[in-house]
XYZ file of C-alpha atoms in Angstrom:
385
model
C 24.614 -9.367 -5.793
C 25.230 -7.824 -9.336
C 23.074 -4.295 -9.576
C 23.241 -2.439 -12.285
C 23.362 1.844 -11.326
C 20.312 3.499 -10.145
C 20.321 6.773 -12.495
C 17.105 7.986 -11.423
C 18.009 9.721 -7.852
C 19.939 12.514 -6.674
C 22.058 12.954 -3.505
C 19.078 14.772 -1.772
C 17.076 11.748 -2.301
C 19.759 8.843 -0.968
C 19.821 11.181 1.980
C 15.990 11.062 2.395
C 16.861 7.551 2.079
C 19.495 7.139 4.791
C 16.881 9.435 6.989
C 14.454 6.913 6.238
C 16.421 3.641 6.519
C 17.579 5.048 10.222
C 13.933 5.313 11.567
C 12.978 2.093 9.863
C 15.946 0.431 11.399
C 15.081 2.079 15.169
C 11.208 2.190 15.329
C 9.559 -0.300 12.834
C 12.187 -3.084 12.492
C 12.476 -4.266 16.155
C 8.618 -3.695 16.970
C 7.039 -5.746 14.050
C 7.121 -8.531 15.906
C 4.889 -7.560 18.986
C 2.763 -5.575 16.148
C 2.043 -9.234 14.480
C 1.033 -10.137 17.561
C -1.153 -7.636 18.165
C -2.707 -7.217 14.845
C -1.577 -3.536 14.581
C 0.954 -1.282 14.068
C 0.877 1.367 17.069
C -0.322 4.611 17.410
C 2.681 6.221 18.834
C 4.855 4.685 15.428
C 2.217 6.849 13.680
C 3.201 9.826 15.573
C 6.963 9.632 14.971
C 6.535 9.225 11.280
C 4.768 12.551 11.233
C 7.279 14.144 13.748
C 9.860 13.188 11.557
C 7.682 14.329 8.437
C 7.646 11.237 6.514
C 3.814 11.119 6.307
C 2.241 12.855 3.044
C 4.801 14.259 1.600
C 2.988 16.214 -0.864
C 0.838 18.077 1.084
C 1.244 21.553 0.685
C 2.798 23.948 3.084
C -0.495 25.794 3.274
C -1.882 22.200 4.676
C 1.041 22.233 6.834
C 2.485 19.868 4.935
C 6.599 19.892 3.323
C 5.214 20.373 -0.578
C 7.182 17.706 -2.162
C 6.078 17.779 -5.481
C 8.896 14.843 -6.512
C 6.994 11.579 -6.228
C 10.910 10.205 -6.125
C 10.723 10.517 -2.149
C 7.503 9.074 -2.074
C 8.759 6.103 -4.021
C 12.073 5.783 -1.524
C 9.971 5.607 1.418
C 7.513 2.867 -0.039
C 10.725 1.283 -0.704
C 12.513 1.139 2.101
C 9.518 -0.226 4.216
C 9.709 -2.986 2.135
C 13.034 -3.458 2.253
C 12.945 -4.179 5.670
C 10.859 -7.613 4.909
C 7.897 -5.646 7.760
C 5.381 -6.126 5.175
C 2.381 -4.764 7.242
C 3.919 -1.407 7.567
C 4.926 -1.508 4.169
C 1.136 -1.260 3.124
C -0.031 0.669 5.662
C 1.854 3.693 6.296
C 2.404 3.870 2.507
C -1.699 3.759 1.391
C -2.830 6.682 4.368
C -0.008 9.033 2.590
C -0.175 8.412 -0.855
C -3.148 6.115 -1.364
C -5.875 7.977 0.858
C -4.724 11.617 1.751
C -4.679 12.514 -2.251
C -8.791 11.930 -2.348
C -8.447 14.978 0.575
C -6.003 17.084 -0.924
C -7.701 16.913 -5.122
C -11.065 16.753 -3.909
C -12.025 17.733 -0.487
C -13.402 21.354 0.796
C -11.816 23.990 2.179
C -13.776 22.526 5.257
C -12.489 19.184 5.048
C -8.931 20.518 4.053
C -8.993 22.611 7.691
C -10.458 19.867 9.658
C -8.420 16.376 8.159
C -5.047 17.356 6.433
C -2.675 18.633 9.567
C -4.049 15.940 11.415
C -2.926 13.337 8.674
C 0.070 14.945 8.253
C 1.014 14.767 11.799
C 0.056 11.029 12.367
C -2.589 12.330 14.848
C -5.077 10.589 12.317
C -5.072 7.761 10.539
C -6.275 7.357 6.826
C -8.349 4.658 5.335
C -10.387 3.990 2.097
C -13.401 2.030 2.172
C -14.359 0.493 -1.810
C -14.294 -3.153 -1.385
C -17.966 -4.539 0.283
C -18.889 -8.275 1.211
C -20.220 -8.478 -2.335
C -18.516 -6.442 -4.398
C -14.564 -6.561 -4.527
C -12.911 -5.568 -7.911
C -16.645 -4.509 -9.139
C -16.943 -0.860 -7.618
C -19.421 0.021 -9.906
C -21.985 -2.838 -8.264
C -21.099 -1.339 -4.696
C -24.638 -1.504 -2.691
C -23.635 1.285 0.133
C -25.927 4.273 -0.247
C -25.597 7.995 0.695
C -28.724 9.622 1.193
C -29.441 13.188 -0.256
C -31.270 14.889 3.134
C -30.843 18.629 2.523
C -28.178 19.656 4.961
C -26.395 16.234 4.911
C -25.941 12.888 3.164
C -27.154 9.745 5.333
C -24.824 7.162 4.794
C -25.370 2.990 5.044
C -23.735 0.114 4.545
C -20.832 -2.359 4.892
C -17.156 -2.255 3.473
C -14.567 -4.849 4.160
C -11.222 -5.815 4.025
C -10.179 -2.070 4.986
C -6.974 -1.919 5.344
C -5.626 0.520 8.006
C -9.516 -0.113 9.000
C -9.445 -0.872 12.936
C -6.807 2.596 13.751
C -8.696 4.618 11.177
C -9.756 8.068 12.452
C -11.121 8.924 8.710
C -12.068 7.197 5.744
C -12.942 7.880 2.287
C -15.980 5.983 1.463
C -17.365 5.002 -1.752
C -21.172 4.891 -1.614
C -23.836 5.379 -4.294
C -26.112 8.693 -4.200
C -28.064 7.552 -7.365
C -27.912 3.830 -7.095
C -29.824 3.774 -10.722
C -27.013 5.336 -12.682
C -24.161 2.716 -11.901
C -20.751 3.656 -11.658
C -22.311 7.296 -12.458
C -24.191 6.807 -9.348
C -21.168 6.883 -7.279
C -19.766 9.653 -4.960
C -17.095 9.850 -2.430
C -17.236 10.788 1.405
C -14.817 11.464 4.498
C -15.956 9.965 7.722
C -15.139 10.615 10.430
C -14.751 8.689 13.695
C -16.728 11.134 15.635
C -19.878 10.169 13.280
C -22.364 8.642 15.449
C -23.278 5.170 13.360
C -20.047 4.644 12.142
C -18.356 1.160 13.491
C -15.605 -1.133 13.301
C -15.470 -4.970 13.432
C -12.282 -6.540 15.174
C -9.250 -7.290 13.105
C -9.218 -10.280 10.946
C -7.329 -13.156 11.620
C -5.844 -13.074 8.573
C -3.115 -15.740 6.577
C -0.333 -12.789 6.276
C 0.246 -9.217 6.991
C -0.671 -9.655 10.730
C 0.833 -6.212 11.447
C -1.588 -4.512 9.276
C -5.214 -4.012 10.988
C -7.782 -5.172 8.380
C -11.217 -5.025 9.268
C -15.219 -4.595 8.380
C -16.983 -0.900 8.538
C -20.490 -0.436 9.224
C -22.414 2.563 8.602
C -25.543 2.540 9.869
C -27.477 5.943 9.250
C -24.292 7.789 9.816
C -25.278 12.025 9.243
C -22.456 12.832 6.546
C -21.814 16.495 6.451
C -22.403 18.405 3.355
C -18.761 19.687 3.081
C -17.943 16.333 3.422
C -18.523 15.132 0.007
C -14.906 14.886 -2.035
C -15.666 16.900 -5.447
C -18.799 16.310 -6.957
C -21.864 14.035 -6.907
C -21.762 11.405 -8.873
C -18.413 11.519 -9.812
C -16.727 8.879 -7.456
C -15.901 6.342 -9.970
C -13.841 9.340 -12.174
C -11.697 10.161 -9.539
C -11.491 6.656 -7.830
C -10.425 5.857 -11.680
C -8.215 8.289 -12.007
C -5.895 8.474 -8.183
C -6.094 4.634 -8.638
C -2.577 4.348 -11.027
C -1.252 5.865 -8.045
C -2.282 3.872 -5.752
C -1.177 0.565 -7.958
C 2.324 2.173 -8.840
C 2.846 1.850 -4.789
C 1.930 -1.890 -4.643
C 3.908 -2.243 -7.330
C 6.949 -0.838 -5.681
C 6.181 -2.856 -2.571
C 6.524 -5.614 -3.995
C 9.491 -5.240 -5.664
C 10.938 -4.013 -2.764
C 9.481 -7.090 -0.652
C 10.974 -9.279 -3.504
C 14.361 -7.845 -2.951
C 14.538 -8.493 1.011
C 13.433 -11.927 0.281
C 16.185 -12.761 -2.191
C 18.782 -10.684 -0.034
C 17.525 -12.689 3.002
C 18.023 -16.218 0.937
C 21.165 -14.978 -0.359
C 22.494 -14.321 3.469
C 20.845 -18.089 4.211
C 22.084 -20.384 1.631
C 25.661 -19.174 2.711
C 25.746 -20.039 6.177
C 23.656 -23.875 5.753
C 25.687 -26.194 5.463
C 24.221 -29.804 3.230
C 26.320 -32.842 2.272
C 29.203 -31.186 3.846
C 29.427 -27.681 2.236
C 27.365 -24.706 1.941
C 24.393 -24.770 0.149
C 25.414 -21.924 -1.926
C 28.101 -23.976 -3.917
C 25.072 -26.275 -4.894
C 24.196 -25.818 -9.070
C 20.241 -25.287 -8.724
C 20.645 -23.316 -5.589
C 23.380 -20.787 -7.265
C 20.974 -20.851 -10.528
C 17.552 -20.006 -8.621
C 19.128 -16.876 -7.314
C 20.616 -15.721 -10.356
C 17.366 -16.181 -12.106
C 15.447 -14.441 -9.181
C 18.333 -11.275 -9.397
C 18.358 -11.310 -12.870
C 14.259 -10.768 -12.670
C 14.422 -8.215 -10.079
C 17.564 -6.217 -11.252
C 14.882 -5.885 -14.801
C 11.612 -5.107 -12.627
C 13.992 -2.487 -10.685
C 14.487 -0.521 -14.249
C 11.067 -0.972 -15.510
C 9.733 0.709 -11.902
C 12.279 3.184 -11.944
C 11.075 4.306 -15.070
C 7.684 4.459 -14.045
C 8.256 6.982 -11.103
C 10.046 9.222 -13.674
C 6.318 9.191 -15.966
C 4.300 9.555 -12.866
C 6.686 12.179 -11.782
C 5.368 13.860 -15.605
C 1.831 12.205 -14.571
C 2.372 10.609 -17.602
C 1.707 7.184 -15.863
C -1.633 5.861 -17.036
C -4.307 2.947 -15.520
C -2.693 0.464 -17.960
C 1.159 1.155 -17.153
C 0.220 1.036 -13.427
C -1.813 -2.118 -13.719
C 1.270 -3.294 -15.803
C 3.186 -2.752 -12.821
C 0.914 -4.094 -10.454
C 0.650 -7.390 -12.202
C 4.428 -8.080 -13.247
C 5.542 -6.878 -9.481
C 3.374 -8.791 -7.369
C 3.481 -11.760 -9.350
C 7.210 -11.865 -8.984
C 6.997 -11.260 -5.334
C 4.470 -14.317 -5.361
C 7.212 -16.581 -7.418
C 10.531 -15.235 -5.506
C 8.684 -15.982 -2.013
C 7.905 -19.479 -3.342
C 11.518 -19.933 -4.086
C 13.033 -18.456 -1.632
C 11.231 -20.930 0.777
C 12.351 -24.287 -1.051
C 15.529 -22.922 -0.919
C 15.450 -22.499 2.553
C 13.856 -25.915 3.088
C 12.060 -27.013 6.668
C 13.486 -23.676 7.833
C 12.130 -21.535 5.523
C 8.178 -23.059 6.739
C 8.864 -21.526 10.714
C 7.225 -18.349 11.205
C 10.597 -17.220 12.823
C 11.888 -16.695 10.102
C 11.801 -13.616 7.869
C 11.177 -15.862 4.710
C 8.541 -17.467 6.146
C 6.395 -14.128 7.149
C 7.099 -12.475 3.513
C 5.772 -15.720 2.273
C 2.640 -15.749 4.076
C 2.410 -11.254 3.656
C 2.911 -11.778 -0.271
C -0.156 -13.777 -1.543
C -2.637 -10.911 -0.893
C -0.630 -8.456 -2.880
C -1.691 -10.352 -6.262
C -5.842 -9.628 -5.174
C -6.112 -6.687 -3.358
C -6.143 -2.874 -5.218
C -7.723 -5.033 -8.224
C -6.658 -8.236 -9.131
C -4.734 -9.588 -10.950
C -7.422 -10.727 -14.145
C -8.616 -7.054 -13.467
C -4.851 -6.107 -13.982
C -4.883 -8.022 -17.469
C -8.073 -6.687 -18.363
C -7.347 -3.273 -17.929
C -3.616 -4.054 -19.727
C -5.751 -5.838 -22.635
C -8.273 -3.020 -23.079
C -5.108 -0.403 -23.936
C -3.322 -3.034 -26.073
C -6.505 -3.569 -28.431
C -8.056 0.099 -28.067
């Protein structure tokens, strides 16, 4: 496979890399089988990341954390999860470091900042972030969960769903409205806890893909929110949920480019070893043209992202470049998982095979952290501003 040189890293980061592609290889790779099974990554794989110090990267060495400023090795670890085709882990582990922990580390209180970040840093917790409710998905600012101004604390109510990282979760940044008149003004963020008495999980769905990543409902039924719980200010939810979304987006993005890649590399490995007609399947026209269009795509996608981490390394990455990237990536995983399975045929429809399970993980990708029309809308709103 043609690939054109990757300018954008230094030899510090392809040793992160190596670091990280030896611990994928050892601990994630040869368990995400039994994980499937179980609807969850384990606890202990949790632990070893933060052993190892691959879990939020950027948190500063006064949190206990490394202080890597360089969003480069946050990008290479996103990357090689999904390189390894273990798409629930590749979502997962990616959203409690550099989806959730940033709400703690921008926005939380000294309090919270003492109480949450070593523990997220060592794996002892588990991150989550609770937006999306049973009636409101991409439409945060019609969110119906309410936090309750009592004096000494907030009481908290409601129902969130879809949460990824939802069944392990230890904390979770909630988005619930304290002035439910004002809209998205109305909004505020919170970090519960799983010591909060009212706070409960529903069993993991049975969902159509990513059956290694625990997805669940969250109740909160009168749950007493402490004061120095609230991330920032009152009111102000929808600002900051606006503003570490790009982030969060850039990482999907990267995902599923990366998810794209294992897929083609996986087809690539396939269509030389079948055998149709009495020769390999690889000598075939349309077979040797699908994968050049499909590495042609990705080898462009791979420059566009890498680009992208450079401007968010400048935070120069804005909501409509990351929904950019969001869109083009996972629809591009969506059409390279199609054709990788006609191209492995029968085969490529059995679950026991890699193609099969990044088929099934990739159709979620194009709905979840907004969708895709959300994506466009956001893209459009730039283009005619």
């Amino acid at each position: 496979m043609f690939e054109i040189p990757r300018t954008i890293f230094t030899e510090e980061h392809e040793m992160f890399r190596q670091s990280i592609r030896e611990f994928v290889k050892k601990e994630i790779i040869p368990n995400n089988s039994e994980w499937e099974k179980a609807k969850q990554v384990s606890r202990e794989s949790w632990e070893k990341l933060g052993q190892n110090g691959f879990l939020c990267l950027q948190a500063p060495e006064s949190f206990g954390g490394l202080g890597i400023s360089d969003f480069r090795f946050n990008a290479i670890f996103t990357e090689e999860l999904g390189l390894s085709g273990c798409s629930g882990p590749a979502i997962g582990y990616p959203l409690h470091s550099d989806i959730v922990f940033p709400y703690l580390q921008h926005y939380g209180t000294d309090s919270a900042h003492k109480k949450y970040a070593s523990k997220m840093i060592s794996g002892e917790y588990i991150g989550a972030i609770a937006m999306t409710e049973p009636g409101a998905g991409s439409d945060l600012q019609n969110i119906k969960a309410t936090a309750r101004d009592m004096g000494d604390h907030y009481l908290l109510n409601g129902t969130k769903t879809f949460i990824t990282n939802g069944y392990l979760c230890d904390m979770v940044v909630v988005a619930a409205k304290t002035d439910p008149t004002q809209g998205a003004k109305g909004i505020s963020l919170f970090v519960v806890d799983k010591e909060m008495e009212g706070f409960t999980k529903g069993v993991p769905f049975d969902k159509v893909g990513l059956h290694a990543q625990d997805t669940c409902e969250l109740f909160f039924e009168d749950v007493k929110v402490p004061k120095e719980n609230l991330l920032g200010k009152e009111g102000e939810g929808f600002k900051y949920l606006m503003t570490e979304l790009a982030q969060e987006r850039l990482i999907v993005a990267l995902a599923a480019l990366a998810l794209a890649e294992f897929m083609l590399k996986s087809t690539v490995e396939y269509v030389k070893g079948r055998e149709a007609f009495g020769r390999s399947i690889s000598e075939f026209q349309n077979t040797r043209f699908k994968l050049a269009e499909m590495a042609a795509k990705i080898e462009q996608a791979r420059i566009y992202c890498d680009q992208l981490v450079l401007l968010h390394n400048d935070k120069k990455v804005d909501s409509a470049m990351a929904s950019g990237a969001k869109y083009l990536m996972t629809e591009l995983q969506c059409e390279v998982a199609d054709e990788c399975v006609q191209l492995h045929g029968g085969y490529g429809y059995m679950w026991e095979y890699p193609v099969a399970r990044a088929y099934a993980d990739a159709r979620v990708q194009r709905i979840y952290a907004g969708t895709n029309e959300i994506m466009k809308e956001l893209i459009a709103r730039k283009v005619l501003k």
